mmCIF file with all atom_site columns, C-alpha atoms and ligand atoms in Angstrom:
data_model
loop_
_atom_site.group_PDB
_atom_site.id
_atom_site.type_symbol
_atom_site.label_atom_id
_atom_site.label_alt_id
_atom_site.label_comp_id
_atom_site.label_asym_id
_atom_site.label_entity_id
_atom_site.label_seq_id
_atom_site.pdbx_PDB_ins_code
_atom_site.Cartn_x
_atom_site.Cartn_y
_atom_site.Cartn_z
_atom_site.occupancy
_atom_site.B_iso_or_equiv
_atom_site.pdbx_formal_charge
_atom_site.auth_seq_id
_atom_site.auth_comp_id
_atom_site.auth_asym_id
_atom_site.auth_atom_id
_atom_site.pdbx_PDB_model_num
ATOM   1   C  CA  . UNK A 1 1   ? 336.323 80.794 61.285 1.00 51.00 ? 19  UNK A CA  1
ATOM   2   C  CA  . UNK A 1 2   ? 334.772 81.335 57.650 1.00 56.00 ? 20  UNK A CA  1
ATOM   3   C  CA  . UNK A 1 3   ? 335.865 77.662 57.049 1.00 64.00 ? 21  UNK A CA  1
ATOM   4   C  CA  . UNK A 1 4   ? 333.933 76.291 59.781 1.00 64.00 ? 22  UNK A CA  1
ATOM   5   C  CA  . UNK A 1 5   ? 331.008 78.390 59.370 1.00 60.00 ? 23  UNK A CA  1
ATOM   6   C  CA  . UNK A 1 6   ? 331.317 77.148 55.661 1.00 60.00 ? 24  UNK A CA  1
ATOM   7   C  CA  . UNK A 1 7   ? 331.226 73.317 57.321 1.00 58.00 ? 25  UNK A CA  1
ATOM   8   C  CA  . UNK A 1 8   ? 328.515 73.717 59.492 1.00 56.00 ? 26  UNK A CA  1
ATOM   9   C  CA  . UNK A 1 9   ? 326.598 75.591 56.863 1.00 57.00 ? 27  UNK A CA  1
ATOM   10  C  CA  . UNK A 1 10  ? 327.205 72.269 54.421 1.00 57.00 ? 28  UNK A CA  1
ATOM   11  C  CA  . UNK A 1 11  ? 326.119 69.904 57.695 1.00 56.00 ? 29  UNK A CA  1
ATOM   12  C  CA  . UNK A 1 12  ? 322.850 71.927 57.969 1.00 55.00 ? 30  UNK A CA  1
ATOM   13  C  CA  . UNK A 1 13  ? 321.850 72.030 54.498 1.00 53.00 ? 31  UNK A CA  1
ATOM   14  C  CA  . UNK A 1 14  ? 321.990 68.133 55.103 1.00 54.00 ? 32  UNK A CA  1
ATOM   15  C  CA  . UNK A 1 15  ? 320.035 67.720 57.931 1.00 55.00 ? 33  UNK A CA  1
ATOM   16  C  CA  . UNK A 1 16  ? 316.870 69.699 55.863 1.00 54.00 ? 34  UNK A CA  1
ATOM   17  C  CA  . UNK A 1 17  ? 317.861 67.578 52.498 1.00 53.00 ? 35  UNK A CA  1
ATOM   18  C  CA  . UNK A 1 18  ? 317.565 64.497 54.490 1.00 54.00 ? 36  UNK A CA  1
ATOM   19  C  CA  . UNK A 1 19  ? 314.859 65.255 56.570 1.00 56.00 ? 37  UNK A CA  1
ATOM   20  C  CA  . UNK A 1 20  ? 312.874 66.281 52.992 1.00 56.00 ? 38  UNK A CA  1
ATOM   21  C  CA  . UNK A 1 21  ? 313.634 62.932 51.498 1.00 55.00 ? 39  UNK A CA  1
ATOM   22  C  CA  . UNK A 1 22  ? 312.480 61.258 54.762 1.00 52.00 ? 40  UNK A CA  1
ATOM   23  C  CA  . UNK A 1 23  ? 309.543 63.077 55.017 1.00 52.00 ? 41  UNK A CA  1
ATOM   24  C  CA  . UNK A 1 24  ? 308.577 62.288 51.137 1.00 57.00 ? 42  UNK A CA  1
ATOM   25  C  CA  . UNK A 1 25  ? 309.021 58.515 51.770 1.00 65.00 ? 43  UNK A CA  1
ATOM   26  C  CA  . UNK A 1 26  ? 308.086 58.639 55.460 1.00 82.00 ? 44  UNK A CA  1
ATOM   27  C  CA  . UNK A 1 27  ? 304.173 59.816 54.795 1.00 91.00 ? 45  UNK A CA  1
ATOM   28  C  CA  . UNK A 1 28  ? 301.666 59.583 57.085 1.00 95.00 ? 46  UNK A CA  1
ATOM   29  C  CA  . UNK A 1 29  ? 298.605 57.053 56.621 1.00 96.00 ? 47  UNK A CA  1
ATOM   30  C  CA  . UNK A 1 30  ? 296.365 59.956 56.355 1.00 97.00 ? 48  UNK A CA  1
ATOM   31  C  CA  . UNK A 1 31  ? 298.174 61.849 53.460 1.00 97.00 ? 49  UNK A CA  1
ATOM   32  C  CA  . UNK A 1 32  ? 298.037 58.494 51.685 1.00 97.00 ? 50  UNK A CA  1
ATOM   33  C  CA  . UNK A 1 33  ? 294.301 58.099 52.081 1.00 98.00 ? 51  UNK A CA  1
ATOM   34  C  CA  . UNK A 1 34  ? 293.584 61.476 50.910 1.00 98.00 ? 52  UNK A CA  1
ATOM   35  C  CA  . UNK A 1 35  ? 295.850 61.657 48.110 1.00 98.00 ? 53  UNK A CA  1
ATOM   36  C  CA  . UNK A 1 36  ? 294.363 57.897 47.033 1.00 98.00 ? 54  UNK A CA  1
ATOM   37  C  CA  . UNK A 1 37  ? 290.950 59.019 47.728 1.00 98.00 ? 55  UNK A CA  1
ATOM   38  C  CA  . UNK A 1 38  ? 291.593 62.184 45.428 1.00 98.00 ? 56  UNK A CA  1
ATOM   39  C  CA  . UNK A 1 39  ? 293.564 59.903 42.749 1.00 98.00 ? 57  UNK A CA  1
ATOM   40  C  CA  . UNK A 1 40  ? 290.604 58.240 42.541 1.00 98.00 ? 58  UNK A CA  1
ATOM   41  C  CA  . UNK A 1 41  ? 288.082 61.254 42.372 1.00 98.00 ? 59  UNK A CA  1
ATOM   42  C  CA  . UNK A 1 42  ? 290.615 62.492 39.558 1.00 98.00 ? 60  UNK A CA  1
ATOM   43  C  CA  . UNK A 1 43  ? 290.394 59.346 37.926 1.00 98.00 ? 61  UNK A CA  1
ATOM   44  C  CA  . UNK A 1 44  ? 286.272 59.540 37.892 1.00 98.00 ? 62  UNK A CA  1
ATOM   45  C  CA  . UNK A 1 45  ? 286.599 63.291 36.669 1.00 98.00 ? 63  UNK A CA  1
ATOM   46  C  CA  . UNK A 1 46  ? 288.809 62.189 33.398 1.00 98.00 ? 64  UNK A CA  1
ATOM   47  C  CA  . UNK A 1 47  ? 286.263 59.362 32.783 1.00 98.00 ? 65  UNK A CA  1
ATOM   48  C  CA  . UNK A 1 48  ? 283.381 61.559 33.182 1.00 98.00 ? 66  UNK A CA  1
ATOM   49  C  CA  . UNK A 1 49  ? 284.907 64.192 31.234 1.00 98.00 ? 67  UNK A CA  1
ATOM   50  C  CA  . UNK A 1 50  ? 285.931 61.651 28.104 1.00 98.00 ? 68  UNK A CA  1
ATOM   51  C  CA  . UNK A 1 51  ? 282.044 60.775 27.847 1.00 98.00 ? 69  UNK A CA  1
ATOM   52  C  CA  . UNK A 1 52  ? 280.577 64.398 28.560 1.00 98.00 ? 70  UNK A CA  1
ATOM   53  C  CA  . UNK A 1 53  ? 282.862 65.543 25.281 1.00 98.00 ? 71  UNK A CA  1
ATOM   54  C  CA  . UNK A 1 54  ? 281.330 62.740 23.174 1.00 98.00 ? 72  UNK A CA  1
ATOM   55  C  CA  . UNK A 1 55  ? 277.860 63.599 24.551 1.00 98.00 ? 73  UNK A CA  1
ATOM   56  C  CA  . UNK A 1 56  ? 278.529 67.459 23.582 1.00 97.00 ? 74  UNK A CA  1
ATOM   57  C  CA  . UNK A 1 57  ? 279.923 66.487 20.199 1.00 96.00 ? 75  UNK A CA  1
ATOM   58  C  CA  . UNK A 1 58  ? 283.368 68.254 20.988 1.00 98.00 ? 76  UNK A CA  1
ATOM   59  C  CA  . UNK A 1 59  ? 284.574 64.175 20.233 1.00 98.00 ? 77  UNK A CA  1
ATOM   60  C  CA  . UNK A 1 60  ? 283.249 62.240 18.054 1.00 98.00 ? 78  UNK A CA  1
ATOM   61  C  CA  . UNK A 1 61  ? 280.738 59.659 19.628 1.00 98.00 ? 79  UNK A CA  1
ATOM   62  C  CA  . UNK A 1 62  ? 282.605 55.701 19.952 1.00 98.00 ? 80  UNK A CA  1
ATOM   63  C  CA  . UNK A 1 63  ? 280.349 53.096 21.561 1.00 98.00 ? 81  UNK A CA  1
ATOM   64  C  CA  . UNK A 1 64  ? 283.666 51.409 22.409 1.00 98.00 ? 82  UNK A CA  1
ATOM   65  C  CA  . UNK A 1 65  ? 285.322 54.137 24.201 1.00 98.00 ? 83  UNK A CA  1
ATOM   66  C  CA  . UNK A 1 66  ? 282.307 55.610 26.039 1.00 98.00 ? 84  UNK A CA  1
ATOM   67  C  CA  . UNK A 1 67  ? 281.410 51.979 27.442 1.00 98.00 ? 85  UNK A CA  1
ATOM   68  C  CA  . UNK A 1 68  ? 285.094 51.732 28.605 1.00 98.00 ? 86  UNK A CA  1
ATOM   69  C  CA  . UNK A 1 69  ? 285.089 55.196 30.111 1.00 98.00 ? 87  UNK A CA  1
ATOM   70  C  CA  . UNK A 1 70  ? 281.307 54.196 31.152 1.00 98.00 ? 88  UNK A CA  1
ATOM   71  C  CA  . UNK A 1 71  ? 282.748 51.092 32.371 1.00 98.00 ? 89  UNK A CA  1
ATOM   72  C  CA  . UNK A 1 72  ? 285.763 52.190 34.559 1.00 98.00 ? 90  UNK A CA  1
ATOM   73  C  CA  . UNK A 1 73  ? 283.905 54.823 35.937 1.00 98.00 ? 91  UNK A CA  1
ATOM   74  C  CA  . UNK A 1 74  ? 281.180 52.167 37.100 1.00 98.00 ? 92  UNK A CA  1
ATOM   75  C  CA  . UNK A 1 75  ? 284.320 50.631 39.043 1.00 98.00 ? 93  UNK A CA  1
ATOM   76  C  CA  . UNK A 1 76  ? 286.320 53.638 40.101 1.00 98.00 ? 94  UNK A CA  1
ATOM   77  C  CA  . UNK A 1 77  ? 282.775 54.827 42.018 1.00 98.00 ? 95  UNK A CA  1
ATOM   78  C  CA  . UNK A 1 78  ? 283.651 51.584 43.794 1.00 98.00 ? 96  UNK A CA  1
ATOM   79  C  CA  . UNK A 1 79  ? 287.331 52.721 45.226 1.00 98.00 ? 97  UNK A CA  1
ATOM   80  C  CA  . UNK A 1 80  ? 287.395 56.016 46.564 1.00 98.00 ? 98  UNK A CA  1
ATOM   81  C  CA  . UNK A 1 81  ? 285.317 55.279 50.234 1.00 98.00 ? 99  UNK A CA  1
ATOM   82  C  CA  . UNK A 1 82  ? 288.185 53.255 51.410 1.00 98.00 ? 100 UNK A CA  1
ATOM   83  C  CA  . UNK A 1 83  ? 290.147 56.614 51.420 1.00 98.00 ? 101 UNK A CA  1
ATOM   84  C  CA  . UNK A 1 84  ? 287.607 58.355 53.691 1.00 98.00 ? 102 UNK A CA  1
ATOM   85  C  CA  . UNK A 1 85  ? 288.379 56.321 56.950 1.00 97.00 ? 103 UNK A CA  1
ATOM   86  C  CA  . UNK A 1 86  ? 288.033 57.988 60.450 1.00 96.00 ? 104 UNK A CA  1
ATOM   87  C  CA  . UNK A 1 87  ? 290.659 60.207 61.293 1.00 96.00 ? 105 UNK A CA  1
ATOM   88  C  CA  . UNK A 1 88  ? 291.119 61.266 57.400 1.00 97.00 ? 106 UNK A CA  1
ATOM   89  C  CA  . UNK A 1 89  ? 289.776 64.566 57.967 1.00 97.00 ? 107 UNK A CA  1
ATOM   90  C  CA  . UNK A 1 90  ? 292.804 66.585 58.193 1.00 96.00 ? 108 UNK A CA  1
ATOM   91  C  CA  . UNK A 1 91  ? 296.293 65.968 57.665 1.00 95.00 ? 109 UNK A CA  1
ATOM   92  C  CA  . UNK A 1 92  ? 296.471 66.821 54.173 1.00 97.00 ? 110 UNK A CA  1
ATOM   93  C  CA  . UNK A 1 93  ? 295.100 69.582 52.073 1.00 98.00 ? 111 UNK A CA  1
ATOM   94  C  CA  . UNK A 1 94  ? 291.532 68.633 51.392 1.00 98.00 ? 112 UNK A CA  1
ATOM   95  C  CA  . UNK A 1 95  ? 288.243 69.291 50.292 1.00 98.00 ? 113 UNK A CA  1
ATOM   96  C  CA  . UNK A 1 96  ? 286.553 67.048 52.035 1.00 98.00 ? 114 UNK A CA  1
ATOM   97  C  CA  . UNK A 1 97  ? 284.088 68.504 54.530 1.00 98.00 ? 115 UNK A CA  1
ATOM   98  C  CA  . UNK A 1 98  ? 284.010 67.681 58.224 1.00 98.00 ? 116 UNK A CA  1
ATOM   99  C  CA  . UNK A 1 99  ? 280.232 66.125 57.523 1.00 98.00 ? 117 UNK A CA  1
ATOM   100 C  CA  . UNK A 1 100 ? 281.365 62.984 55.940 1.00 98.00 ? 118 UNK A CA  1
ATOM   101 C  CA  . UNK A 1 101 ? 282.437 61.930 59.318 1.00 98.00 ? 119 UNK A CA  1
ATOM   102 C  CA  . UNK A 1 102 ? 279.674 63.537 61.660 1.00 97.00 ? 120 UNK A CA  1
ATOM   103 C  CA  . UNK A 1 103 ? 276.753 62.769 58.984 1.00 98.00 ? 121 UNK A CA  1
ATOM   104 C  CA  . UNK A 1 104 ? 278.859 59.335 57.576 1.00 98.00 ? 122 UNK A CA  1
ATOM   105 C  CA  . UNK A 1 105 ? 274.702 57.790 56.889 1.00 98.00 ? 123 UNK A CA  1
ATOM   106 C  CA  . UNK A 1 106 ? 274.225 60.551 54.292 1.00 98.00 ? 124 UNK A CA  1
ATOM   107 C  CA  . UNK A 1 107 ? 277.491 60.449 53.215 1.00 98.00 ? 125 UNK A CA  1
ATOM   108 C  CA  . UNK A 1 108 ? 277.116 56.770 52.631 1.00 98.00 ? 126 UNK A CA  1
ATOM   109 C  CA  . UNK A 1 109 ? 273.844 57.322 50.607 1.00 98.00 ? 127 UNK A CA  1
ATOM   110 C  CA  . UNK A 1 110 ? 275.103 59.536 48.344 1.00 98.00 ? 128 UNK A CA  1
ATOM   111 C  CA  . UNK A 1 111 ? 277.949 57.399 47.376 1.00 98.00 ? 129 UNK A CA  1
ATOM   112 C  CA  . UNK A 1 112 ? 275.671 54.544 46.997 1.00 98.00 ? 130 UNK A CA  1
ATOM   113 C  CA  . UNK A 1 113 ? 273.562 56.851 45.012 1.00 98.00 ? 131 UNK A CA  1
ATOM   114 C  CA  . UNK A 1 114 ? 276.403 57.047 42.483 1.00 98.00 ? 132 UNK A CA  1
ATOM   115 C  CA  . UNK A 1 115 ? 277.410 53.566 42.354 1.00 98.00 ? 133 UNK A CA  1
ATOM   116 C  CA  . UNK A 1 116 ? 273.915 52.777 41.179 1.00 98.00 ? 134 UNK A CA  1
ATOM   117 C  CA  . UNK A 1 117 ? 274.000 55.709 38.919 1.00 98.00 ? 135 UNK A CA  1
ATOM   118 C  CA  . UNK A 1 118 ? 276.856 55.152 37.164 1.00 98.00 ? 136 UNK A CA  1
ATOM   119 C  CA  . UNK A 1 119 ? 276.563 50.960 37.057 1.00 98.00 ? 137 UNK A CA  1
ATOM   120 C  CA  . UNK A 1 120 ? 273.218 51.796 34.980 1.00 98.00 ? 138 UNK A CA  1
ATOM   121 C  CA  . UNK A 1 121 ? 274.952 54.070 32.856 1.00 98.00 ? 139 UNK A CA  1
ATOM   122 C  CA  . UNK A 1 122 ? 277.450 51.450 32.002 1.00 98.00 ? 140 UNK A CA  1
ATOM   123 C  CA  . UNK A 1 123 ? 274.475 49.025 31.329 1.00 98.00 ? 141 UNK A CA  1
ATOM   124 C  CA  . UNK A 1 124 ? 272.880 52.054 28.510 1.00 98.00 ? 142 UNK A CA  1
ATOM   125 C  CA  . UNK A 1 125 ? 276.351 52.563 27.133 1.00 98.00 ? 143 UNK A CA  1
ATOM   126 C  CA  . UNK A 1 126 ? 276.912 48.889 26.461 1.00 98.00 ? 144 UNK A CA  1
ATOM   127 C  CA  . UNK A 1 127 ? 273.548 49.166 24.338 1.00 98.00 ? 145 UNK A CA  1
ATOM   128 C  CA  . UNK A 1 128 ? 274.952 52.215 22.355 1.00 98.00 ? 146 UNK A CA  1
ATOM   129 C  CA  . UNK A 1 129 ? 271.245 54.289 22.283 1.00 98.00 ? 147 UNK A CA  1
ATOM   130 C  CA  . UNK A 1 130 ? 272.163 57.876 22.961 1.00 97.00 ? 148 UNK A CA  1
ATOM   131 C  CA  . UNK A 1 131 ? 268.514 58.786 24.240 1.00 98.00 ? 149 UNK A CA  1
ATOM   132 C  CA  . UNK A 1 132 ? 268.969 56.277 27.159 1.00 98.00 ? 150 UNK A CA  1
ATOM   133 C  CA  . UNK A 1 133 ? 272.610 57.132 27.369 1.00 98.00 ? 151 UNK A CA  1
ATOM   134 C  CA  . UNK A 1 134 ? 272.308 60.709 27.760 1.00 98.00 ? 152 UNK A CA  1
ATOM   135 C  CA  . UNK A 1 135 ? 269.128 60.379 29.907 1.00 98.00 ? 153 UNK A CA  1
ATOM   136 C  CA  . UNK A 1 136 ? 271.440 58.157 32.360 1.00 98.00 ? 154 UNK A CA  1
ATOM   137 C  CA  . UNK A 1 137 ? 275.108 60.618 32.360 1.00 98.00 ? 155 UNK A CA  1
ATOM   138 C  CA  . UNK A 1 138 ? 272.527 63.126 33.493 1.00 98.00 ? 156 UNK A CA  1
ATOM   139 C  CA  . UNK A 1 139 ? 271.525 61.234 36.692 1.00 98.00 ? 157 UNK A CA  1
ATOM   140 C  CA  . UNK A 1 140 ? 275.261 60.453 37.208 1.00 98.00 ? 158 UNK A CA  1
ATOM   141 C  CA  . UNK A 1 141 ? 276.140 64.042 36.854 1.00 98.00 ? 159 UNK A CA  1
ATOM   142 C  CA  . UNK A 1 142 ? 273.380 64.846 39.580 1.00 98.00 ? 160 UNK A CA  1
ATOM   143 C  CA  . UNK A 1 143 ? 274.736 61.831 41.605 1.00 98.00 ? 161 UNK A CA  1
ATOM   144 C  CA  . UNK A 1 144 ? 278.452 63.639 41.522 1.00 98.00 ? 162 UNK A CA  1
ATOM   145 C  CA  . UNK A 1 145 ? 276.860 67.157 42.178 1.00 98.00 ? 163 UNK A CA  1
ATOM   146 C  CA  . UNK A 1 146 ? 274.733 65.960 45.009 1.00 98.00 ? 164 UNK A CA  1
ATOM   147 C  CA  . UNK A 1 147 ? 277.622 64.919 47.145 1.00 98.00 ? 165 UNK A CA  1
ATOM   148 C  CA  . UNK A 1 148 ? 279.703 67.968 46.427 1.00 98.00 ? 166 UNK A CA  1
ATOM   149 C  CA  . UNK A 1 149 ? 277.089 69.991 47.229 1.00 98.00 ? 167 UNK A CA  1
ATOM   150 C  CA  . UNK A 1 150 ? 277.040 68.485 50.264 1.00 98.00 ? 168 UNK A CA  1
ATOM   151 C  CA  . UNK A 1 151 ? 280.227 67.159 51.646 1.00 98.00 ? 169 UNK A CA  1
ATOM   152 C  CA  . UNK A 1 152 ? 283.545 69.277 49.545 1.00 98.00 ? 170 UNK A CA  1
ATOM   153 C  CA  . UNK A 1 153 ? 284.464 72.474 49.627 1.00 98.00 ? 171 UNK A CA  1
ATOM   154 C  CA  . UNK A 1 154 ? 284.534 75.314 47.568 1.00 94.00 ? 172 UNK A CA  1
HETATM 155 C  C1  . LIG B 2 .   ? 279.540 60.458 47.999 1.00 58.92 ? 230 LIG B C1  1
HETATM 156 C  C2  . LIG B 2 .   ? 280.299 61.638 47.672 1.00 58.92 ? 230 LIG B C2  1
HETATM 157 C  C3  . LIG B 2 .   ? 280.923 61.851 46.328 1.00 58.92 ? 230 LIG B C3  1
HETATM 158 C  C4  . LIG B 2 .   ? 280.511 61.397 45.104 1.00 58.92 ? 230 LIG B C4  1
HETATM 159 C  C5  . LIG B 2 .   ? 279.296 60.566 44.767 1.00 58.92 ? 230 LIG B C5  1
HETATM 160 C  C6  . LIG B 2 .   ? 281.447 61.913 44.145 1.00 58.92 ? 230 LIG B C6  1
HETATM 161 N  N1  . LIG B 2 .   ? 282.421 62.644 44.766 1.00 58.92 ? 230 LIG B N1  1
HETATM 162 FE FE1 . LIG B 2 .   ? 283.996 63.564 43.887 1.00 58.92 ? 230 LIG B FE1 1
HETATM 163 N  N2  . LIG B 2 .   ? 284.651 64.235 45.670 1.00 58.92 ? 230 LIG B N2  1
HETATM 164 C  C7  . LIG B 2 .   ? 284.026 64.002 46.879 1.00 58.92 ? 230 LIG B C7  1
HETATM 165 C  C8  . LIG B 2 .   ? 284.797 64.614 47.946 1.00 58.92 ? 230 LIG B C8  1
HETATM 166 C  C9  . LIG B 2 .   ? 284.468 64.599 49.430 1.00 58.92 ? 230 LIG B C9  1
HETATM 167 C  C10 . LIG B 2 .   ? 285.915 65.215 47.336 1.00 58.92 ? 230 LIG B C10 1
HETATM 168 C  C11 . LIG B 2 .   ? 287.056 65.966 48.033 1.00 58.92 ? 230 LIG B C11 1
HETATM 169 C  C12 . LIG B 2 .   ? 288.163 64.958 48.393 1.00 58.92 ? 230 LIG B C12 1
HETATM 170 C  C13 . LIG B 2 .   ? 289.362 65.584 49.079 1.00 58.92 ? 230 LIG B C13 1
HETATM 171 O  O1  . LIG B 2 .   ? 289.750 66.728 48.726 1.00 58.92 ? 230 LIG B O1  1
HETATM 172 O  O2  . LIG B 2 .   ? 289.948 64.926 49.946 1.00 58.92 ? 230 LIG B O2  1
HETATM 173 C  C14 . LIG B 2 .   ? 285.772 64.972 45.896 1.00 58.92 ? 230 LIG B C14 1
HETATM 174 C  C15 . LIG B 2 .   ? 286.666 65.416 44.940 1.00 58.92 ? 230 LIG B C15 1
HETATM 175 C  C16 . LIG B 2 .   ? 286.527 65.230 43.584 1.00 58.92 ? 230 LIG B C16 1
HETATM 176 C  C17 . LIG B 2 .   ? 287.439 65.737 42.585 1.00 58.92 ? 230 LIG B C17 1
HETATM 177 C  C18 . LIG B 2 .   ? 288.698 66.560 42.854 1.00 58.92 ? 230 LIG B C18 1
HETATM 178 C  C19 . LIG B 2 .   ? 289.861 65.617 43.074 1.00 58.92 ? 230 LIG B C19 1
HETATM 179 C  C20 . LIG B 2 .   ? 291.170 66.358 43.361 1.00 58.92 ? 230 LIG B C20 1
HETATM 180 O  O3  . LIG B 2 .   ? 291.575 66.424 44.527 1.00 58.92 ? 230 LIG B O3  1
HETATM 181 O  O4  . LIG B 2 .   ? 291.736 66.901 42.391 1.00 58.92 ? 230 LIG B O4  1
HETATM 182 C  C21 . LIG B 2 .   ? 286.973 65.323 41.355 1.00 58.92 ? 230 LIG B C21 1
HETATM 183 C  C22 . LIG B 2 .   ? 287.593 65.579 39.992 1.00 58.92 ? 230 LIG B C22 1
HETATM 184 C  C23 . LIG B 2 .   ? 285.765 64.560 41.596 1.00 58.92 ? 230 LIG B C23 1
HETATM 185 N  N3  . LIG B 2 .   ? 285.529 64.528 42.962 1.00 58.92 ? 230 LIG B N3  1
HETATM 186 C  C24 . LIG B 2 .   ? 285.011 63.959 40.604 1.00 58.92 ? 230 LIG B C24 1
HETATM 187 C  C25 . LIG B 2 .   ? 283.859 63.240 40.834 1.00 58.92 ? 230 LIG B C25 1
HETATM 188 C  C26 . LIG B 2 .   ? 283.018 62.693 39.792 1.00 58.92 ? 230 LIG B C26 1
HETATM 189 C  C27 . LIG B 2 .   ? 283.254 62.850 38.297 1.00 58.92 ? 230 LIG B C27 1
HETATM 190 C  C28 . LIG B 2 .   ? 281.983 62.070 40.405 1.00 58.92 ? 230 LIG B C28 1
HETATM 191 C  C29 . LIG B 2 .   ? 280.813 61.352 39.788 1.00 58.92 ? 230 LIG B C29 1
HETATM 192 C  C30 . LIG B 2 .   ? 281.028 60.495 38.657 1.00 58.92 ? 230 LIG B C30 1
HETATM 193 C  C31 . LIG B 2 .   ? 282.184 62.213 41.837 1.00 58.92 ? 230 LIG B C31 1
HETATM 194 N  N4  . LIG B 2 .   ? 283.330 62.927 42.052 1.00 58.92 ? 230 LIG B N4  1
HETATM 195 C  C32 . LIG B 2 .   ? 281.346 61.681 42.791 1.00 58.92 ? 230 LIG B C32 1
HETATM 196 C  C33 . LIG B 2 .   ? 282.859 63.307 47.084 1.00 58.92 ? 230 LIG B C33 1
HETATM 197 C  C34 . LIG B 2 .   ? 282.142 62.656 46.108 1.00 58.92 ? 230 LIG B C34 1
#
């Protein structure tokens, strides 16, 4: 009796490993376009965060490293939108608010907002003048802030 219970016990705690490992490979389209759409975010945040520490002085200033962080965050604000098809409102844990899908126009703007805003901050960090530089992370920041205002939660 004990050994059989001990068998089936061994055949169960196979089913739920193997049902785990299928779930982790098996994932469903919409957890990979909100985990790539939030890769991406992350990826803006570390870019923006390299050049914010330079502007604060907390790092020393490098023209070559801000324009690259300047640069890639120009592209990144490029990648995320193709994460935030329809039906990517749920099925993973997200931020993303159910208005980027009933309001998609203003949703749009704002993320063309911040591709404009961060290309021209690329374009001031190439020329290396902090005045213009700092005058253009600003908008950016606004640009980032605008849409979270808007469409991710708390
Ligand atoms: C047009 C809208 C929009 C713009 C512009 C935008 N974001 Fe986001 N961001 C979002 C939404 C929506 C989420 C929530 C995504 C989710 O949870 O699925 C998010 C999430 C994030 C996150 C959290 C990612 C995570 O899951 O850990 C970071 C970091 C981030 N954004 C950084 C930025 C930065 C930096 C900028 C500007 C340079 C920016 N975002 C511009 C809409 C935007």
């Amino acid at each position: 009796m004990i050994r059989k219970l001990a068998v089936l016990t061994a055949a169960a705690v196979m089913a739920v490993t193997s049902f785990s490992v299928s779930a982790q490979t098996a994932q469903t389209a919409q957890e990979r376009a909100i985990q790539y759409r939030q890769g991406v975010m992350k990826a803006q945040g570390w870019h923006a965060g390299n050049m914010a520490a330079q502007i604060r002085g907390t790092k020393p200033y490098e023209k070559e490293d801000f324009a690259r962080s300047a640069t890639f965050l120009a592209q990144l604000m490029h990648m995320s939108w193709d994460g935030f098809g329809p039906g990517t409102d749920k099925g993973a844990p997200t931020k993303a608010k159910p208005e980027i899908w009933t309001d998609n126009a203003k949703f749009k703007a704002a993320a063309d907002n911040a591709i404009k805003a961060t290309a021209t901050l690329a374009q001031a960090a190439a020329g290396g003048n902090m005045d213009t530089i700092k005058a253009a992370f600003g908008e950016v920041g606004k640009a980032c802030k605008g849409c979270h205002d808007d469409f991710q939660a708390k």
